[in-house]
Structure formats: structure tokens, C-alpha cells
PDB file of C-alpha atoms in Angstrom:
ATOM      1  CA  MET A   1     -52.807 -37.123 -11.853  1.00  0.00           C
ATOM      2  CA  SER A   2     -53.712 -33.959 -10.038  1.00  0.00           C
ATOM      3  CA  LEU A   3     -51.251 -31.325  -9.135  1.00  0.00           C
ATOM      4  CA  SER A   4     -51.726 -32.236  -5.453  1.00  0.00           C
ATOM      5  CA  LYS A   5     -50.548 -35.762  -5.993  1.00  0.00           C
ATOM      6  CA  ILE A   6     -46.683 -36.070  -6.007  1.00  0.00           C
ATOM      7  CA  PRO A   7     -44.985 -38.786  -7.911  1.00  0.00           C
ATOM      8  CA  ARG A   8     -42.736 -41.069  -5.880  1.00  0.00           C
ATOM      9  CA  ILE A   9     -39.514 -39.090  -5.252  1.00  0.00           C
ATOM     10  CA  LEU A  10     -36.560 -41.441  -4.779  1.00  0.00           C
ATOM     11  CA  PHE A  11     -33.897 -38.757  -4.042  1.00  0.00           C
ATOM     12  CA  GLU A  12     -33.788 -35.021  -3.518  1.00  0.00           C
ATOM     13  CA  ASP A  13     -31.144 -32.565  -2.291  1.00  0.00           C
ATOM     14  CA  GLN A  14     -30.331 -28.980  -3.111  1.00  0.00           C
ATOM     15  CA  GLU A  15     -29.043 -29.803  -6.622  1.00  0.00           C
ATOM     16  CA  ILE A  16     -31.144 -32.619  -8.089  1.00  0.00           C
ATOM     17  CA  LEU A  17     -34.474 -34.461  -7.775  1.00  0.00           C
ATOM     18  CA  VAL A  18     -34.980 -38.073  -9.019  1.00  0.00           C
ATOM     19  CA  CYS A  19     -38.528 -39.444  -9.272  1.00  0.00           C
ATOM     20  CA  HIS A  20     -40.578 -42.286 -10.742  1.00  0.00           C
ATOM     21  CA  LYS A  21     -42.768 -40.848 -13.575  1.00  0.00           C
ATOM     22  CA  PRO A  22     -46.063 -42.612 -13.786  1.00  0.00           C
ATOM     23  CA  SER A  23     -47.322 -43.904 -17.142  1.00  0.00           C
ATOM     24  CA  GLY A  24     -49.660 -41.500 -18.871  1.00  0.00           C
ATOM     25  CA  VAL A  25     -48.241 -38.276 -17.392  1.00  0.00           C
ATOM     26  CA  PRO A  26     -46.292 -36.073 -19.822  1.00  0.00           C
ATOM     27  CA  ALA A  27     -42.813 -34.914 -18.837  1.00  0.00           C
ATOM     28  CA  GLN A  28     -43.738 -31.444 -20.024  1.00  0.00           C
ATOM     29  CA  THR A  29     -46.526 -29.940 -22.119  1.00  0.00           C
ATOM     30  CA  ASN A  30     -47.974 -26.648 -23.311  1.00  0.00           C
ATOM     31  CA  ARG A  31     -51.482 -28.115 -23.465  1.00  0.00           C
ATOM     32  CA  ILE A  32     -53.748 -26.083 -21.106  1.00  0.00           C
ATOM     33  CA  GLY A  33     -55.430 -28.083 -18.431  1.00  0.00           C
ATOM     34  CA  THR A  34     -53.098 -31.087 -18.783  1.00  0.00           C
ATOM     35  CA  PRO A  35     -50.804 -31.534 -15.693  1.00  0.00           C
ATOM     36  CA  ASP A  36     -47.268 -32.482 -16.597  1.00  0.00           C
ATOM     37  CA  LEU A  37     -44.463 -33.746 -14.332  1.00  0.00           C
ATOM     38  CA  VAL A  38     -42.596 -30.435 -14.394  1.00  0.00           C
ATOM     39  CA  SER A  39     -45.656 -28.561 -13.172  1.00  0.00           C
ATOM     40  CA  ILE A  40     -46.440 -31.226 -10.484  1.00  0.00           C
ATOM     41  CA  LEU A  41     -42.914 -31.018  -9.148  1.00  0.00           C
ATOM     42  CA  LYS A  42     -42.620 -27.292  -9.215  1.00  0.00           C
ATOM     43  CA  ASN A  43     -45.840 -27.199  -7.131  1.00  0.00           C
ATOM     44  CA  HIS A  44     -44.139 -29.491  -4.654  1.00  0.00           C
ATOM     45  CA  LEU A  45     -41.004 -27.355  -4.634  1.00  0.00           C
ATOM     46  CA  ARG A  46     -42.937 -24.153  -3.898  1.00  0.00           C
ATOM     47  CA  LYS A  47     -42.964 -25.281  -0.275  1.00  0.00           C
ATOM     48  CA  GLU A  48     -39.268 -24.292  -0.246  1.00  0.00           C
ATOM     49  CA  SER A  49     -39.160 -21.420  -2.816  1.00  0.00           C
ATOM     50  CA  ARG A  50     -41.782 -19.071  -4.260  1.00  0.00           C
ATOM     51  CA  SER A  51     -40.140 -19.396  -7.786  1.00  0.00           C
ATOM     52  CA  PRO A  52     -38.450 -22.788  -7.815  1.00  0.00           C
ATOM     53  CA  TYR A  53     -35.874 -23.619 -10.489  1.00  0.00           C
ATOM     54  CA  LEU A  54     -36.478 -27.032 -12.130  1.00  0.00           C
ATOM     55  CA  ALA A  55     -34.661 -28.095 -15.402  1.00  0.00           C
ATOM     56  CA  LEU A  56     -35.881 -30.955 -17.482  1.00  0.00           C
ATOM     57  CA  ILE A  57     -32.627 -32.883 -18.442  1.00  0.00           C
ATOM     58  CA  HIS A  58     -34.175 -35.795 -20.482  1.00  0.00           C
ATOM     59  CA  ARG A  59     -37.548 -36.921 -21.450  1.00  0.00           C
ATOM     60  CA  LEU A  60     -39.786 -39.972 -21.371  1.00  0.00           C
ATOM     61  CA  ASP A  61     -42.720 -40.404 -23.754  1.00  0.00           C
ATOM     62  CA  GLN A  62     -46.090 -39.836 -22.131  1.00  0.00           C
ATOM     63  CA  PRO A  63     -47.123 -43.472 -22.032  1.00  0.00           C
ATOM     64  CA  VAL A  64     -43.744 -44.577 -20.598  1.00  0.00           C
ATOM     65  CA  GLU A  65     -43.171 -44.854 -16.928  1.00  0.00           C
ATOM     66  CA  GLY A  66     -39.786 -44.693 -15.243  1.00  0.00           C
ATOM     67  CA  LEU A  67     -36.932 -42.835 -13.705  1.00  0.00           C
ATOM     68  CA  MET A  68     -36.210 -39.207 -14.393  1.00  0.00           C
ATOM     69  CA  VAL A  69     -33.662 -36.731 -13.005  1.00  0.00           C
ATOM     70  CA  PHE A  70     -34.265 -33.046 -12.768  1.00  0.00           C
ATOM     71  CA  ALA A  71     -31.833 -30.192 -11.873  1.00  0.00           C
ATOM     72  CA  LYS A  72     -32.670 -27.809  -9.156  1.00  0.00           C
ATOM     73  CA  THR A  73     -29.932 -25.262 -10.047  1.00  0.00           C
ATOM     74  CA  PRO A  74     -28.461 -23.959 -13.346  1.00  0.00           C
ATOM     75  CA  ARG A  75     -25.084 -25.326 -12.442  1.00  0.00           C
ATOM     76  CA  SER A  76     -26.402 -28.892 -12.041  1.00  0.00           C
ATOM     77  CA  ALA A  77     -28.528 -28.504 -15.242  1.00  0.00           C
ATOM     78  CA  LYS A  78     -25.397 -27.682 -17.226  1.00  0.00           C
ATOM     79  CA  GLU A  79     -23.381 -30.550 -15.729  1.00  0.00           C
ATOM     80  CA  LEU A  80     -26.133 -33.174 -16.189  1.00  0.00           C
ATOM     81  CA  SER A  81     -26.719 -32.106 -19.762  1.00  0.00           C
ATOM     82  CA  ARG A  82     -23.025 -32.460 -20.401  1.00  0.00           C
ATOM     83  CA  GLN A  83     -23.096 -36.028 -19.063  1.00  0.00           C
ATOM     84  CA  LEU A  84     -26.217 -36.800 -21.153  1.00  0.00           C
ATOM     85  CA  THR A  85     -24.565 -35.635 -24.383  1.00  0.00           C
ATOM     86  CA  THR A  86     -21.243 -37.400 -23.736  1.00  0.00           C
ATOM     87  CA  SER A  87     -22.731 -40.739 -22.788  1.00  0.00           C
ATOM     88  CA  GLY A  88     -22.211 -40.166 -19.129  1.00  0.00           C
ATOM     89  CA  PHE A  89     -25.709 -41.363 -18.301  1.00  0.00           C
ATOM     90  CA  GLY A  90     -26.572 -45.011 -18.039  1.00  0.00           C
ATOM     91  CA  LYS A  91     -30.110 -45.446 -19.218  1.00  0.00           C
ATOM     92  CA  TYR A  92     -31.654 -48.891 -19.068  1.00  0.00           C
ATOM     93  CA  TYR A  93     -35.208 -50.023 -19.931  1.00  0.00           C
ATOM     94  CA  LEU A  94     -37.378 -53.009 -19.461  1.00  0.00           C
ATOM     95  CA  ALA A  95     -39.897 -53.735 -22.306  1.00  0.00           C
ATOM     96  CA  VAL A  96     -42.264 -56.423 -23.360  1.00  0.00           C
ATOM     97  CA  ALA A  97     -42.255 -57.074 -27.188  1.00  0.00           C
ATOM     98  CA  VAL A  98     -44.849 -58.717 -29.263  1.00  0.00           C
ATOM     99  CA  GLY A  99     -42.952 -61.744 -30.648  1.00  0.00           C
ATOM    100  CA  VAL A 100     -39.409 -62.793 -29.890  1.00  0.00           C
ATOM    101  CA  PRO A 101     -36.368 -61.077 -31.628  1.00  0.00           C
ATOM    102  CA  SER A 102     -34.364 -63.456 -33.900  1.00  0.00           C
ATOM    103  CA  GLU A 103     -31.157 -62.866 -31.796  1.00  0.00           C
ATOM    104  CA  ALA A 104     -31.134 -63.386 -27.996  1.00  0.00           C
ATOM    105  CA  GLU A 105     -28.809 -60.437 -27.594  1.00  0.00           C
ATOM    106  CA  ALA A 106     -27.765 -57.833 -30.088  1.00  0.00           C
ATOM    107  CA  ASP A 107     -27.025 -54.206 -30.974  1.00  0.00           C
ATOM    108  CA  LEU A 108     -29.448 -52.293 -33.152  1.00  0.00           C
ATOM    109  CA  THR A 109     -28.175 -49.409 -35.273  1.00  0.00           C
ATOM    110  CA  ASP A 110     -30.499 -47.502 -37.497  1.00  0.00           C
ATOM    111  CA  TYR A 111     -31.048 -43.907 -38.834  1.00  0.00           C
ATOM    112  CA  LEU A 112     -34.315 -42.206 -37.783  1.00  0.00           C
ATOM    113  CA  VAL A 113     -36.070 -39.229 -39.070  1.00  0.00           C
ATOM    114  CA  LYS A 114     -38.768 -37.327 -37.208  1.00  0.00           C
ATOM    115  CA  ASP A 115     -42.057 -36.152 -38.738  1.00  0.00           C
ATOM    116  CA  ALA A 116     -43.062 -33.100 -36.609  1.00  0.00           C
ATOM    117  CA  ARG A 117     -46.626 -32.980 -38.115  1.00  0.00           C
ATOM    118  CA  SER A 118     -47.540 -36.461 -37.051  1.00  0.00           C
ATOM    119  CA  ASN A 119     -45.179 -36.603 -33.991  1.00  0.00           C
ATOM    120  CA  THR A 120     -43.704 -39.857 -35.263  1.00  0.00           C
ATOM    121  CA  SER A 121     -40.361 -41.111 -36.376  1.00  0.00           C
ATOM    122  CA  HIS A 122     -39.388 -43.835 -38.682  1.00  0.00           C
ATOM    123  CA  ILE A 123     -36.317 -45.742 -39.836  1.00  0.00           C
ATOM    124  CA  CYS A 124     -34.662 -44.274 -42.943  1.00  0.00           C
ATOM    125  CA  SER A 125     -31.460 -44.426 -44.945  1.00  0.00           C
ATOM    126  CA  LYS A 126     -28.392 -42.742 -43.803  1.00  0.00           C
ATOM    127  CA  ASP A 127     -28.547 -39.985 -46.441  1.00  0.00           C
ATOM    128  CA  THR A 128     -32.069 -39.030 -45.709  1.00  0.00           C
ATOM    129  CA  PRO A 129     -32.199 -35.251 -44.820  1.00  0.00           C
ATOM    130  CA  GLN A 130     -32.201 -34.705 -40.997  1.00  0.00           C
ATOM    131  CA  ALA A 131     -31.632 -38.397 -40.342  1.00  0.00           C
ATOM    132  CA  LYS A 132     -29.965 -39.162 -37.038  1.00  0.00           C
ATOM    133  CA  ILE A 133     -28.144 -42.305 -35.928  1.00  0.00           C
ATOM    134  CA  ALA A 134     -29.888 -44.399 -33.232  1.00  0.00           C
ATOM    135  CA  LYS A 135     -28.175 -47.129 -31.181  1.00  0.00           C
ATOM    136  CA  LEU A 136     -29.198 -49.493 -28.499  1.00  0.00           C
ATOM    137  CA  HIS A 137     -28.305 -52.872 -27.037  1.00  0.00           C
ATOM    138  CA  TYR A 138     -30.834 -55.401 -25.981  1.00  0.00           C
ATOM    139  CA  LYS A 139     -31.004 -58.868 -24.318  1.00  0.00           C
ATOM    140  CA  VAL A 140     -34.012 -61.179 -24.244  1.00  0.00           C
ATOM    141  CA  LEU A 141     -34.612 -62.189 -20.611  1.00  0.00           C
ATOM    142  CA  ALA A 142     -37.547 -64.367 -21.125  1.00  0.00           C
ATOM    143  CA  ALA A 143     -40.292 -65.388 -23.633  1.00  0.00           C
ATOM    144  CA  GLY A 144     -43.893 -66.194 -23.026  1.00  0.00           C
ATOM    145  CA  THR A 145     -47.515 -65.839 -24.038  1.00  0.00           C
ATOM    146  CA  THR A 146     -50.005 -63.180 -23.064  1.00  0.00           C
ATOM    147  CA  ALA A 147     -53.619 -63.764 -21.914  1.00  0.00           C
ATOM    148  CA  ASP A 148     -54.813 -62.893 -25.301  1.00  0.00           C
ATOM    149  CA  GLY A 149     -52.590 -65.512 -26.954  1.00  0.00           C
ATOM    150  CA  SER A 150     -49.861 -63.265 -28.202  1.00  0.00           C
ATOM    151  CA  SER A 151     -46.242 -64.470 -28.242  1.00  0.00           C
ATOM    152  CA  CYS A 152     -44.120 -62.005 -26.412  1.00  0.00           C
ATOM    153  CA  SER A 153     -40.687 -61.547 -24.839  1.00  0.00           C
ATOM    154  CA  LEU A 154     -39.219 -59.546 -21.918  1.00  0.00           C
ATOM    155  CA  LEU A 155     -36.242 -57.365 -22.958  1.00  0.00           C
ATOM    156  CA  LYS A 156     -33.559 -55.441 -21.096  1.00  0.00           C
ATOM    157  CA  ILE A 157     -32.376 -52.461 -23.165  1.00  0.00           C
ATOM    158  CA  HIS A 158     -29.401 -50.095 -22.784  1.00  0.00           C
ATOM    159  CA  LEU A 159     -30.002 -46.884 -24.700  1.00  0.00           C
ATOM    160  CA  ASP A 160     -26.833 -45.466 -26.299  1.00  0.00           C
ATOM    161  CA  THR A 161     -28.638 -42.509 -27.986  1.00  0.00           C
ATOM    162  CA  GLY A 162     -31.813 -40.653 -27.050  1.00  0.00           C
ATOM    163  CA  ARG A 163     -33.825 -40.212 -30.307  1.00  0.00           C
ATOM    164  CA  HIS A 164     -37.491 -39.446 -30.582  1.00  0.00           C
ATOM    165  CA  HIS A 165     -39.558 -42.619 -29.767  1.00  0.00           C
ATOM    166  CA  GLN A 166     -36.278 -44.484 -30.432  1.00  0.00           C
ATOM    167  CA  ILE A 167     -36.916 -47.835 -28.634  1.00  0.00           C
ATOM    168  CA  ARG A 168     -40.485 -48.043 -30.000  1.00  0.00           C
ATOM    169  CA  VAL A 169     -39.472 -47.196 -33.477  1.00  0.00           C
ATOM    170  CA  GLN A 170     -36.423 -49.508 -33.725  1.00  0.00           C
ATOM    171  CA  PHE A 171     -38.184 -52.682 -32.357  1.00  0.00           C
ATOM    172  CA  SER A 172     -41.236 -52.059 -34.497  1.00  0.00           C
ATOM    173  CA  GLY A 173     -39.018 -51.634 -37.562  1.00  0.00           C
ATOM    174  CA  HIS A 174     -37.226 -54.889 -36.773  1.00  0.00           C
ATOM    175  CA  GLY A 175     -40.527 -56.856 -36.456  1.00  0.00           C
ATOM    176  CA  THR A 176     -41.071 -56.994 -32.695  1.00  0.00           C
ATOM    177  CA  PRO A 177     -43.121 -53.847 -31.786  1.00  0.00           C
ATOM    178  CA  LEU A 178     -43.668 -53.204 -28.033  1.00  0.00           C
ATOM    179  CA  TYR A 179     -46.708 -54.507 -26.392  1.00  0.00           C
ATOM    180  CA  GLY A 180     -49.397 -51.840 -26.035  1.00  0.00           C
ATOM    181  CA  ASP A 181     -47.851 -49.439 -28.536  1.00  0.00           C
ATOM    182  CA  GLY A 182     -50.832 -47.929 -30.286  1.00  0.00           C
ATOM    183  CA  LYS A 183     -48.616 -45.605 -32.460  1.00  0.00           C
ATOM    184  CA  TYR A 184     -46.062 -48.151 -33.825  1.00  0.00           C
ATOM    185  CA  GLY A 185     -47.532 -51.525 -32.966  1.00  0.00           C
ATOM    186  CA  ASN A 186     -49.204 -53.853 -35.345  1.00  0.00           C
ATOM    187  CA  ASN A 187     -51.067 -56.284 -33.056  1.00  0.00           C
ATOM    188  CA  GLU A 188     -54.682 -55.204 -32.658  1.00  0.00           C
ATOM    189  CA  LYS A 189     -55.183 -56.959 -29.295  1.00  0.00           C
ATOM    190  CA  ALA A 190     -51.896 -55.678 -27.860  1.00  0.00           C
ATOM    191  CA  VAL A 191     -52.207 -52.048 -28.716  1.00  0.00           C
ATOM    192  CA  ARG A 192     -55.327 -51.761 -26.651  1.00  0.00           C
ATOM    193  CA  LYS A 193     -53.202 -52.258 -23.544  1.00  0.00           C
ATOM    194  CA  SER A 194     -50.790 -49.989 -21.704  1.00  0.00           C
ATOM    195  CA  LEU A 195     -47.397 -49.571 -23.305  1.00  0.00           C
ATOM    196  CA  ALA A 196     -45.106 -52.111 -21.773  1.00  0.00           C
ATOM    197  CA  LEU A 197     -41.956 -49.859 -21.541  1.00  0.00           C
ATOM    198  CA  CYS A 198     -40.245 -48.721 -18.338  1.00  0.00           C
ATOM    199  CA  ALA A 199     -37.073 -46.722 -17.699  1.00  0.00           C
ATOM    200  CA  CYS A 200     -36.002 -49.064 -14.900  1.00  0.00           C
ATOM    201  CA  HIS A 201     -32.426 -48.101 -14.222  1.00  0.00           C
ATOM    202  CA  LEU A 202     -30.625 -44.703 -14.212  1.00  0.00           C
ATOM    203  CA  ARG A 203     -26.982 -44.183 -13.442  1.00  0.00           C
ATOM    204  CA  PHE A 204     -25.035 -40.820 -13.445  1.00  0.00           C
ATOM    205  CA  LYS A 205     -22.613 -38.711 -11.421  1.00  0.00           C
ATOM    206  CA  HIS A 206     -23.928 -36.295  -8.932  1.00  0.00           C
ATOM    207  CA  PRO A 207     -23.418 -32.905 -10.610  1.00  0.00           C
ATOM    208  CA  ALA A 208     -21.956 -31.225  -7.463  1.00  0.00           C
ATOM    209  CA  THR A 209     -20.232 -34.061  -5.577  1.00  0.00           C
ATOM    210  CA  GLY A 210     -19.259 -36.417  -8.406  1.00  0.00           C
ATOM    211  CA  ARG A 211     -20.693 -39.302  -6.435  1.00  0.00           C
ATOM    212  CA  ILE A 212     -22.184 -42.204  -8.454  1.00  0.00           C
ATOM    213  CA  MET A 213     -25.954 -42.116  -8.227  1.00  0.00           C
ATOM    214  CA  ASP A 214     -27.667 -45.411  -9.101  1.00  0.00           C
ATOM    215  CA  PHE A 215     -31.430 -45.878  -9.074  1.00  0.00           C
ATOM    216  CA  GLN A 216     -33.588 -48.945  -9.996  1.00  0.00           C
ATOM    217  CA  ILE A 217     -37.342 -49.516  -9.935  1.00  0.00           C
ATOM    218  CA  LYS A 218     -39.671 -52.278 -10.983  1.00  0.00           C
ATOM    219  CA  PRO A 219     -42.400 -51.431 -13.621  1.00  0.00           C
ATOM    220  CA  ASP A 220     -46.053 -51.139 -12.709  1.00  0.00           C
ATOM    221  CA  THR A 221     -47.413 -51.604 -16.184  1.00  0.00           C
ATOM    222  CA  GLY A 222     -49.790 -54.619 -16.552  1.00  0.00           C
ATOM    223  CA  ALA A 223     -47.932 -56.684 -19.173  1.00  0.00           C
ATOM    224  CA  PHE A 224     -44.855 -56.868 -16.999  1.00  0.00           C
ATOM    225  CA  LYS A 225     -46.794 -58.972 -14.486  1.00  0.00           C
ATOM    226  CA  LEU A 226     -46.403 -61.915 -16.885  1.00  0.00           C
ATOM    227  CA  PHE A 227     -42.644 -61.812 -16.210  1.00  0.00           C
ATOM    228  CA  SER A 228     -42.606 -60.902 -12.543  1.00  0.00           C
ATOM    229  CA  LYS A 229     -40.379 -63.811 -11.564  1.00  0.00           C
ATOM    230  CA  ASN A 230     -37.869 -62.657 -14.245  1.00  0.00           C
ATOM    231  CA  ILE A 231     -37.603 -59.094 -13.045  1.00  0.00           C
ATOM    232  CA  SER A 232     -35.131 -58.735 -10.111  1.00  0.00           C
TER     233      SER A 232
END
């Protein structure tokens, strides 16, 4: 994506900006020559201000598409960060997993540790140094078979904590890696495709007015087409 192409903006006022991050675009990066979402949006905001303020409140992995909210003032950044750390955010995802989880609906609770050198995380024991608890709730919406013959399932996920690569690591660790996950997947055919993970629903309070802000999108990633009739 070039800096001249603006991602779809769903809402913008003087305090916040909500947009649909495309798959493949990093939220923020220090890599020279690689456009990231913060740079793209700041370029858009320069129409209003020579030195626009834009705070990154939460992240999505580069291959993940979906909803993100940014703060346009320090006051809003502080309030949105407070909501994020006190479970005031509602973050929901759609995912396509390789295989079908053993339970149709369940909570997953694990401890994860990050390896900064490889930029990966893995499930570990509670007493592992720097281990952090990871919680999510999922529900299987449908099951099917991909064009390459892989068994798969459509999942709705509510993220309770926001750990590094959390959804990808937990489902891989429990035997149902996400379709298209080249980092944590174990299906050779599936990992050649786009990662089927979308931040589809975001809910929070407007940092200035207190109004409930609720946004929903449908994923663009290819594997979701198999379940188009199951995605409202």
C-alpha cells in the first residue's frame, strides 16, 4: 500500500480515528521503505495539521486485517489506554482454523512467553520467567472443507487479554492452527495462503463524550469466502 492510498476510515472526529487495517500492512514499523498504518494515516491528517498527533492504542499483527482505533489527542490516548488495560475494550475476531476444536464453545487460558530474537511466542508453564496469562473465549460457528481438502472451522473469538500473537499461538498450541499461518501453522497447503484472522468487531467508549462506539466489518481474506453465508 502506498502512502497515497488511505485505508477505509469508518469514523473520525477531533479525538479519534477508526479504520479498517488491510492485511499485510504493519500497524507501525521502523523498517525504512516499508509504509505502515501510522505513517499512512499521519500523511492523511497533514491536510488538517502540519504536525498531526496520532497515538497507536493497540496493535494487529501485520498479516491480520481488521478494526483499529487511534487517538488524535493526548487526552484521548490516555483514556483509551485506560480502557484497554481495564478490559473496557470489546475486541472480537473471526478466524478460520485448520481442523475443528474438540469443544464447540470454550474458554482458553494459557501462559505465554515471548522470544524477542525470533519474534515468536509459545505456551509455557505458569512459573516460566516472564510468562504472561492469556485468555480468550471462542465459539465454533461452522465447519467445512477447503478447496485443497483441509478440514476447517469458522470461529468467533472474544479476546480477554492482548498478548503477542495470542490467538495464533493458543489455537496452534491446542491443535487447531489458523488457516494460512506460516509462523505457527502445521498444514503445508494452508500456510501458503493468507492468514484467516480478522478483527471484525470493536467496542469502546468515546474518550471525550462517553458514548458507546461500536464498529463491525466483514473480512476480505480469501479463506472466509468458504463461510460467507455464516458471517452476518
